[in-house]
JSON list of C-alpha atoms in Angstrom, two decimals:
[
{"chain": "P", "resi": 1, "resn": "MET", "atom": "CA", "xyz": [250.57, 17.51, 181.75]},
{"chain": "P", "resi": 2, "resn": "THR", "atom": "CA", "xyz": [250.65, 13.82, 180.90]},
{"chain": "P", "resi": 3, "resn": "VAL", "atom": "CA", "xyz": [246.91, 12.99, 180.87]},
{"chain": "P", "resi": 4, "resn": "LEU", "atom": "CA", "xyz": [244.15, 14.74, 178.95]},
{"chain": "P", "resi": 5, "resn": "ASP", "atom": "CA", "xyz": [240.75, 13.08, 179.28]},
{"chain": "P", "resi": 6, "resn": "LEU", "atom": "CA", "xyz": [238.03, 14.85, 177.31]},
{"chain": "P", "resi": 7, "resn": "GLU", "atom": "CA", "xyz": [235.67, 11.87, 177.21]},
{"chain": "P", "resi": 8, "resn": "ASN", "atom": "CA", "xyz": [232.05, 12.94, 176.66]},
{"chain": "P", "resi": 9, "resn": "ALA", "atom": "CA", "xyz": [233.07, 16.55, 175.97]},
{"chain": "P", "resi": 10, "resn": "ALA", "atom": "CA", "xyz": [230.75, 18.48, 173.67]},
{"chain": "P", "resi": 11, "resn": "SER", "atom": "CA", "xyz": [233.49, 18.90, 171.09]},
{"chain": "P", "resi": 12, "resn": "HIS", "atom": "CA", "xyz": [233.22, 18.67, 167.32]},
{"chain": "P", "resi": 13, "resn": "HIS", "atom": "CA", "xyz": [236.90, 19.39, 166.59]},
{"chain": "P", "resi": 14, "resn": "PHE", "atom": "CA", "xyz": [240.19, 17.93, 167.70]},
{"chain": "P", "resi": 15, "resn": "PRO", "atom": "CA", "xyz": [241.62, 20.32, 170.31]},
{"chain": "P", "resi": 16, "resn": "GLU", "atom": "CA", "xyz": [244.65, 21.82, 168.55]},
{"chain": "P", "resi": 17, "resn": "GLU", "atom": "CA", "xyz": [246.01, 22.96, 171.92]},
{"chain": "P", "resi": 18, "resn": "ALA", "atom": "CA", "xyz": [246.52, 19.30, 172.83]},
{"chain": "P", "resi": 19, "resn": "VAL", "atom": "CA", "xyz": [249.37, 18.88, 170.35]},
{"chain": "P", "resi": 20, "resn": "LYS", "atom": "CA", "xyz": [251.34, 21.49, 172.28]},
{"chain": "P", "resi": 21, "resn": "LEU", "atom": "CA", "xyz": [251.47, 19.20, 175.33]},
{"chain": "P", "resi": 22, "resn": "ASN", "atom": "CA", "xyz": [254.86, 17.60, 174.64]},
{"chain": "P", "resi": 23, "resn": "LEU", "atom": "CA", "xyz": [254.72, 15.28, 177.65]},
{"chain": "P", "resi": 24, "resn": "LEU", "atom": "CA", "xyz": [251.20, 14.00, 176.96]},
{"chain": "P", "resi": 25, "resn": "ARG", "atom": "CA", "xyz": [251.00, 10.23, 177.39]},
{"chain": "P", "resi": 26, "resn": "TYR", "atom": "CA", "xyz": [247.24, 9.66, 177.46]},
{"chain": "P", "resi": 27, "resn": "LEU", "atom": "CA", "xyz": [244.67, 11.40, 175.27]},
{"chain": "P", "resi": 28, "resn": "SER", "atom": "CA", "xyz": [241.01, 10.44, 175.34]},
{"chain": "P", "resi": 29, "resn": "LEU", "atom": "CA", "xyz": [238.44, 12.04, 173.09]},
{"chain": "P", "resi": 30, "resn": "ARG", "atom": "CA", "xyz": [236.11, 9.10, 173.51]},
{"chain": "P", "resi": 31, "resn": "ASN", "atom": "CA", "xyz": [232.42, 9.68, 172.88]},
{"chain": "P", "resi": 32, "resn": "THR", "atom": "CA", "xyz": [232.88, 13.10, 171.29]},
{"chain": "P", "resi": 33, "resn": "LYS", "atom": "CA", "xyz": [231.75, 14.36, 167.90]},
{"chain": "P", "resi": 34, "resn": "ILE", "atom": "CA", "xyz": [235.20, 14.87, 166.38]},
{"chain": "P", "resi": 35, "resn": "GLU", "atom": "CA", "xyz": [235.53, 13.73, 162.77]},
{"chain": "P", "resi": 36, "resn": "SER", "atom": "CA", "xyz": [239.23, 14.04, 162.06]},
{"chain": "P", "resi": 37, "resn": "VAL", "atom": "CA", "xyz": [242.70, 13.96, 163.55]},
{"chain": "P", "resi": 38, "resn": "PRO", "atom": "CA", "xyz": [245.09, 16.72, 162.44]},
{"chain": "P", "resi": 39, "resn": "LYS", "atom": "CA", "xyz": [248.49, 16.05, 160.88]},
{"chain": "P", "resi": 40, "resn": "SER", "atom": "CA", "xyz": [249.98, 17.87, 163.87]},
{"chain": "P", "resi": 41, "resn": "ILE", "atom": "CA", "xyz": [249.22, 14.75, 165.97]},
{"chain": "P", "resi": 42, "resn": "LYS", "atom": "CA", "xyz": [252.81, 13.79, 165.14]},
{"chain": "P", "resi": 43, "resn": "LYS", "atom": "CA", "xyz": [253.99, 16.33, 167.73]},
{"chain": "P", "resi": 44, "resn": "LEU", "atom": "CA", "xyz": [252.73, 14.08, 170.53]},
{"chain": "P", "resi": 45, "resn": "ARG", "atom": "CA", "xyz": [255.86, 11.92, 170.46]},
{"chain": "P", "resi": 46, "resn": "ASN", "atom": "CA", "xyz": [255.38, 10.68, 174.05]},
{"chain": "P", "resi": 47, "resn": "LEU", "atom": "CA", "xyz": [251.79, 9.54, 173.53]},
{"chain": "P", "resi": 48, "resn": "LEU", "atom": "CA", "xyz": [251.17, 6.00, 174.74]},
{"chain": "P", "resi": 49, "resn": "ILE", "atom": "CA", "xyz": [247.37, 5.82, 174.56]},
{"chain": "P", "resi": 50, "resn": "LEU", "atom": "CA", "xyz": [245.06, 7.45, 172.03]},
{"chain": "P", "resi": 51, "resn": "ASP", "atom": "CA", "xyz": [241.40, 6.71, 172.70]},
{"chain": "P", "resi": 52, "resn": "LEU", "atom": "CA", "xyz": [239.05, 7.78, 169.92]},
{"chain": "P", "resi": 53, "resn": "ARG", "atom": "CA", "xyz": [236.32, 5.21, 170.45]},
{"chain": "P", "resi": 54, "resn": "LYS", "atom": "CA", "xyz": [232.78, 6.36, 169.77]},
{"chain": "P", "resi": 55, "resn": "THR", "atom": "CA", "xyz": [233.91, 9.32, 167.67]},
{"chain": "P", "resi": 56, "resn": "HIS", "atom": "CA", "xyz": [233.32, 10.00, 163.98]},
{"chain": "P", "resi": 57, "resn": "VAL", "atom": "CA", "xyz": [236.98, 9.50, 163.03]},
{"chain": "P", "resi": 58, "resn": "THR", "atom": "CA", "xyz": [237.16, 7.14, 160.04]},
{"chain": "P", "resi": 59, "resn": "ILE", "atom": "CA", "xyz": [240.60, 7.96, 158.66]},
{"chain": "P", "resi": 60, "resn": "PHE", "atom": "CA", "xyz": [243.95, 8.83, 160.20]},
{"chain": "P", "resi": 61, "resn": "PRO", "atom": "CA", "xyz": [246.54, 11.13, 158.71]},
{"chain": "P", "resi": 62, "resn": "MET", "atom": "CA", "xyz": [249.75, 9.49, 157.55]},
{"chain": "P", "resi": 63, "resn": "GLU", "atom": "CA", "xyz": [251.56, 11.31, 160.39]},
{"chain": "P", "resi": 64, "resn": "ILE", "atom": "CA", "xyz": [250.02, 8.95, 162.97]},
{"chain": "P", "resi": 65, "resn": "VAL", "atom": "CA", "xyz": [252.86, 6.52, 162.23]},
{"chain": "P", "resi": 66, "resn": "GLU", "atom": "CA", "xyz": [255.31, 8.98, 163.77]},
{"chain": "P", "resi": 67, "resn": "LEU", "atom": "CA", "xyz": [253.94, 8.21, 167.24]},
{"chain": "P", "resi": 68, "resn": "ARG", "atom": "CA", "xyz": [256.53, 5.49, 167.84]},
{"chain": "P", "resi": 69, "resn": "LYS", "atom": "CA", "xyz": [255.75, 5.09, 171.56]},
{"chain": "P", "resi": 70, "resn": "LEU", "atom": "CA", "xyz": [252.04, 4.43, 170.96]},
{"chain": "P", "resi": 71, "resn": "ILE", "atom": "CA", "xyz": [250.85, 1.29, 172.76]},
{"chain": "P", "resi": 72, "resn": "TYR", "atom": "CA", "xyz": [247.06, 1.58, 172.45]},
{"chain": "P", "resi": 73, "resn": "LEU", "atom": "CA", "xyz": [245.32, 2.99, 169.39]},
{"chain": "P", "resi": 74, "resn": "LEU", "atom": "CA", "xyz": [241.63, 2.71, 170.17]},
{"chain": "P", "resi": 75, "resn": "VAL", "atom": "CA", "xyz": [239.12, 3.80, 167.58]},
{"chain": "P", "resi": 76, "resn": "GLY", "atom": "CA", "xyz": [235.81, 2.70, 166.19]},
{"chain": "P", "resi": 77, "resn": "ASP", "atom": "CA", "xyz": [232.13, 2.74, 166.82]},
{"chain": "P", "resi": 78, "resn": "ARG", "atom": "CA", "xyz": [228.97, 0.90, 165.89]},
{"chain": "P", "resi": 79, "resn": "ASP", "atom": "CA", "xyz": [226.70, 1.91, 163.03]},
{"chain": "P", "resi": 80, "resn": "ILE", "atom": "CA", "xyz": [222.90, 1.96, 163.24]},
{"chain": "P", "resi": 81, "resn": "TYR", "atom": "CA", "xyz": [222.89, -1.81, 162.65]},
{"chain": "P", "resi": 82, "resn": "GLN", "atom": "CA", "xyz": [225.43, -2.36, 165.47]},
{"chain": "P", "resi": 83, "resn": "ALA", "atom": "CA", "xyz": [228.14, -3.38, 162.99]},
{"chain": "P", "resi": 84, "resn": "ALA", "atom": "CA", "xyz": [231.70, -2.39, 163.90]},
{"chain": "P", "resi": 85, "resn": "VAL", "atom": "CA", "xyz": [233.03, 0.67, 162.08]},
{"chain": "P", "resi": 86, "resn": "GLY", "atom": "CA", "xyz": [236.81, 1.07, 162.01]},
{"chain": "P", "resi": 87, "resn": "ALA", "atom": "CA", "xyz": [239.21, 3.79, 160.95]},
{"chain": "P", "resi": 88, "resn": "GLN", "atom": "CA", "xyz": [241.53, 3.67, 157.97]},
{"chain": "P", "resi": 89, "resn": "LEU", "atom": "CA", "xyz": [245.30, 3.94, 158.45]},
{"chain": "P", "resi": 90, "resn": "SER", "atom": "CA", "xyz": [247.85, 4.74, 155.83]},
{"chain": "P", "resi": 91, "resn": "SER", "atom": "CA", "xyz": [250.81, 2.53, 155.11]},
{"chain": "P", "resi": 92, "resn": "GLY", "atom": "CA", "xyz": [253.40, 2.57, 157.84]},
{"chain": "P", "resi": 93, "resn": "ILE", "atom": "CA", "xyz": [251.54, 1.06, 160.78]},
{"chain": "P", "resi": 94, "resn": "GLY", "atom": "CA", "xyz": [254.37, -1.48, 160.91]},
{"chain": "P", "resi": 95, "resn": "CYS", "atom": "CA", "xyz": [256.61, 1.33, 162.24]},
{"chain": "P", "resi": 96, "resn": "LEU", "atom": "CA", "xyz": [254.55, 1.44, 165.42]},
{"chain": "P", "resi": 97, "resn": "THR", "atom": "CA", "xyz": [256.40, -1.54, 166.89]},
{"chain": "P", "resi": 98, "resn": "MET", "atom": "CA", "xyz": [255.34, -0.73, 170.47]},
{"chain": "P", "resi": 99, "resn": "LEU", "atom": "CA", "xyz": [251.66, -1.06, 169.55]},
{"chain": "P", "resi": 100, "resn": "GLU", "atom": "CA", "xyz": [249.93, -3.74, 171.62]},
{"chain": "P", "resi": 101, "resn": "LYS", "atom": "CA", "xyz": [246.32, -3.01, 170.79]},
{"chain": "P", "resi": 102, "resn": "PRO", "atom": "CA", "xyz": [245.33, -1.55, 167.44]},
{"chain": "P", "resi": 103, "resn": "SER", "atom": "CA", "xyz": [241.55, -1.52, 167.50]},
{"chain": "P", "resi": 104, "resn": "LEU", "atom": "CA", "xyz": [239.45, -1.09, 165.19]},
{"chain": "P", "resi": 105, "resn": "ILE", "atom": "CA", "xyz": [241.57, -0.74, 162.10]},
{"chain": "P", "resi": 106, "resn": "LYS", "atom": "CA", "xyz": [239.82, -0.77, 158.74]},
{"chain": "P", "resi": 107, "resn": "GLU", "atom": "CA", "xyz": [241.32, -2.73, 155.89]},
{"chain": "P", "resi": 108, "resn": "ASN", "atom": "CA", "xyz": [240.59, -1.33, 152.47]},
{"chain": "P", "resi": 109, "resn": "ASP", "atom": "CA", "xyz": [241.43, -1.98, 148.83]},
{"chain": "P", "resi": 110, "resn": "LYS", "atom": "CA", "xyz": [243.74, 1.04, 148.61]},
{"chain": "P", "resi": 111, "resn": "ASN", "atom": "CA", "xyz": [245.94, -0.22, 151.44]},
{"chain": "P", "resi": 112, "resn": "ARG", "atom": "CA", "xyz": [246.11, -3.98, 151.28]},
{"chain": "P", "resi": 113, "resn": "SER", "atom": "CA", "xyz": [249.61, -3.97, 152.75]},
{"chain": "P", "resi": 114, "resn": "ILE", "atom": "CA", "xyz": [248.17, -3.23, 156.19]},
{"chain": "P", "resi": 115, "resn": "VAL", "atom": "CA", "xyz": [247.76, -6.94, 156.95]},
{"chain": "P", "resi": 116, "resn": "LYS", "atom": "CA", "xyz": [251.41, -7.61, 156.11]},
{"chain": "P", "resi": 117, "resn": "GLU", "atom": "CA", "xyz": [252.58, -4.62, 158.15]},
{"chain": "P", "resi": 118, "resn": "LEU", "atom": "CA", "xyz": [250.79, -5.95, 161.21]},
{"chain": "P", "resi": 119, "resn": "GLY", "atom": "CA", "xyz": [253.51, -8.62, 161.29]},
{"chain": "P", "resi": 120, "resn": "ASN", "atom": "CA", "xyz": [255.96, -5.96, 162.52]},
{"chain": "P", "resi": 121, "resn": "LEU", "atom": "CA", "xyz": [253.86, -5.40, 165.63]},
{"chain": "P", "resi": 122, "resn": "ILE", "atom": "CA", "xyz": [255.63, -8.02, 167.72]},
{"chain": "P", "resi": 123, "resn": "ARG", "atom": "CA", "xyz": [254.07, -6.71, 170.95]},
{"chain": "P", "resi": 124, "resn": "MET", "atom": "CA", "xyz": [250.51, -6.94, 169.60]},
{"chain": "P", "resi": 125, "resn": "ARG", "atom": "CA", "xyz": [248.23, -8.68, 172.09]},
{"chain": "P", "resi": 126, "resn": "GLU", "atom": "CA", "xyz": [244.85, -7.84, 170.65]},
{"chain": "P", "resi": 127, "resn": "LEU", "atom": "CA", "xyz": [243.70, -6.76, 167.20]},
{"chain": "P", "resi": 128, "resn": "GLY", "atom": "CA", "xyz": [240.45, -5.31, 165.99]},
{"chain": "P", "resi": 129, "resn": "ILE", "atom": "CA", "xyz": [240.17, -5.14, 162.21]},
{"chain": "P", "resi": 130, "resn": "THR", "atom": "CA", "xyz": [237.12, -4.40, 160.07]},
{"chain": "P", "resi": 131, "resn": "GLU", "atom": "CA", "xyz": [236.30, -4.98, 156.41]},
{"chain": "P", "resi": 132, "resn": "LEU", "atom": "CA", "xyz": [238.85, -7.77, 156.08]},
{"chain": "P", "resi": 133, "resn": "LYS", "atom": "CA", "xyz": [238.68, -9.38, 152.66]},
{"chain": "P", "resi": 134, "resn": "VAL", "atom": "CA", "xyz": [238.29, -13.15, 152.54]},
{"chain": "P", "resi": 135, "resn": "GLU", "atom": "CA", "xyz": [241.46, -13.47, 150.47]},
{"chain": "P", "resi": 136, "resn": "ASP", "atom": "CA", "xyz": [243.44, -11.66, 153.20]},
{"chain": "P", "resi": 137, "resn": "GLY", "atom": "CA", "xyz": [242.23, -13.91, 156.01]},
{"chain": "P", "resi": 138, "resn": "ALA", "atom": "CA", "xyz": [245.02, -16.47, 155.61]},
{"chain": "P", "resi": 139, "resn": "SER", "atom": "CA", "xyz": [247.64, -13.70, 155.52]},
{"chain": "P", "resi": 140, "resn": "LEU", "atom": "CA", "xyz": [246.23, -12.25, 158.72]},
{"chain": "P", "resi": 141, "resn": "LEU", "atom": "CA", "xyz": [246.40, -15.62, 160.46]},
{"chain": "P", "resi": 142, "resn": "PHE", "atom": "CA", "xyz": [250.01, -16.00, 159.37]},
{"chain": "P", "resi": 143, "resn": "VAL", "atom": "CA", "xyz": [250.85, -12.51, 160.63]},
{"chain": "P", "resi": 144, "resn": "CYS", "atom": "CA", "xyz": [249.20, -13.20, 163.98]},
{"chain": "P", "resi": 145, "resn": "GLU", "atom": "CA", "xyz": [251.17, -16.42, 164.32]},
{"chain": "P", "resi": 146, "resn": "LEU", "atom": "CA", "xyz": [254.41, -14.56, 163.60]},
{"chain": "P", "resi": 147, "resn": "SER", "atom": "CA", "xyz": [253.44, -11.96, 166.17]},
{"chain": "P", "resi": 148, "resn": "LYS", "atom": "CA", "xyz": [252.89, -14.65, 168.81]},
{"chain": "P", "resi": 149, "resn": "GLN", "atom": "CA", "xyz": [256.35, -16.04, 168.09]},
{"chain": "P", "resi": 150, "resn": "GLY", "atom": "CA", "xyz": [257.90, -12.58, 168.48]},
{"chain": "P", "resi": 151, "resn": "GLY", "atom": "CA", "xyz": [259.17, -12.23, 164.93]},
{"chain": "P", "resi": 152, "resn": "GLY", "atom": "CA", "xyz": [257.87, -9.65, 162.49]},
{"chain": "P", "resi": 153, "resn": "SER", "atom": "CA", "xyz": [258.33, -9.67, 158.73]}
]
């Protein structure tokens, strides 16, 4: 199986059986009640698209960076005030060089290197980032310019 679309499923937990699908390329858990992604996500080495929009996922395990073929990492929701809510990634997002659309990634004080690592995403076409600090704005613009030119840091 290469596609698993569980959008709108009445699920509160990540389906552990999904990580056994070695050939999986597309996984959508959009608009479900899941709150976390297991470390075993790293087993989905052929995954191209991970859609977790409108879920309660706010942090990814470090193992997400082992999905080297990932092109679309879609996450995020809106809070009660309609403000964008992203998900936190650990260091290492720069290893996901095939990533074209990381959306919505949350910047945080613990992981300020995330903006610099985005410079390695030379295929990035669109970026959604939340909680960007003012002092990191110039760095982000520089990284985006590098990305447009096809050269990462």
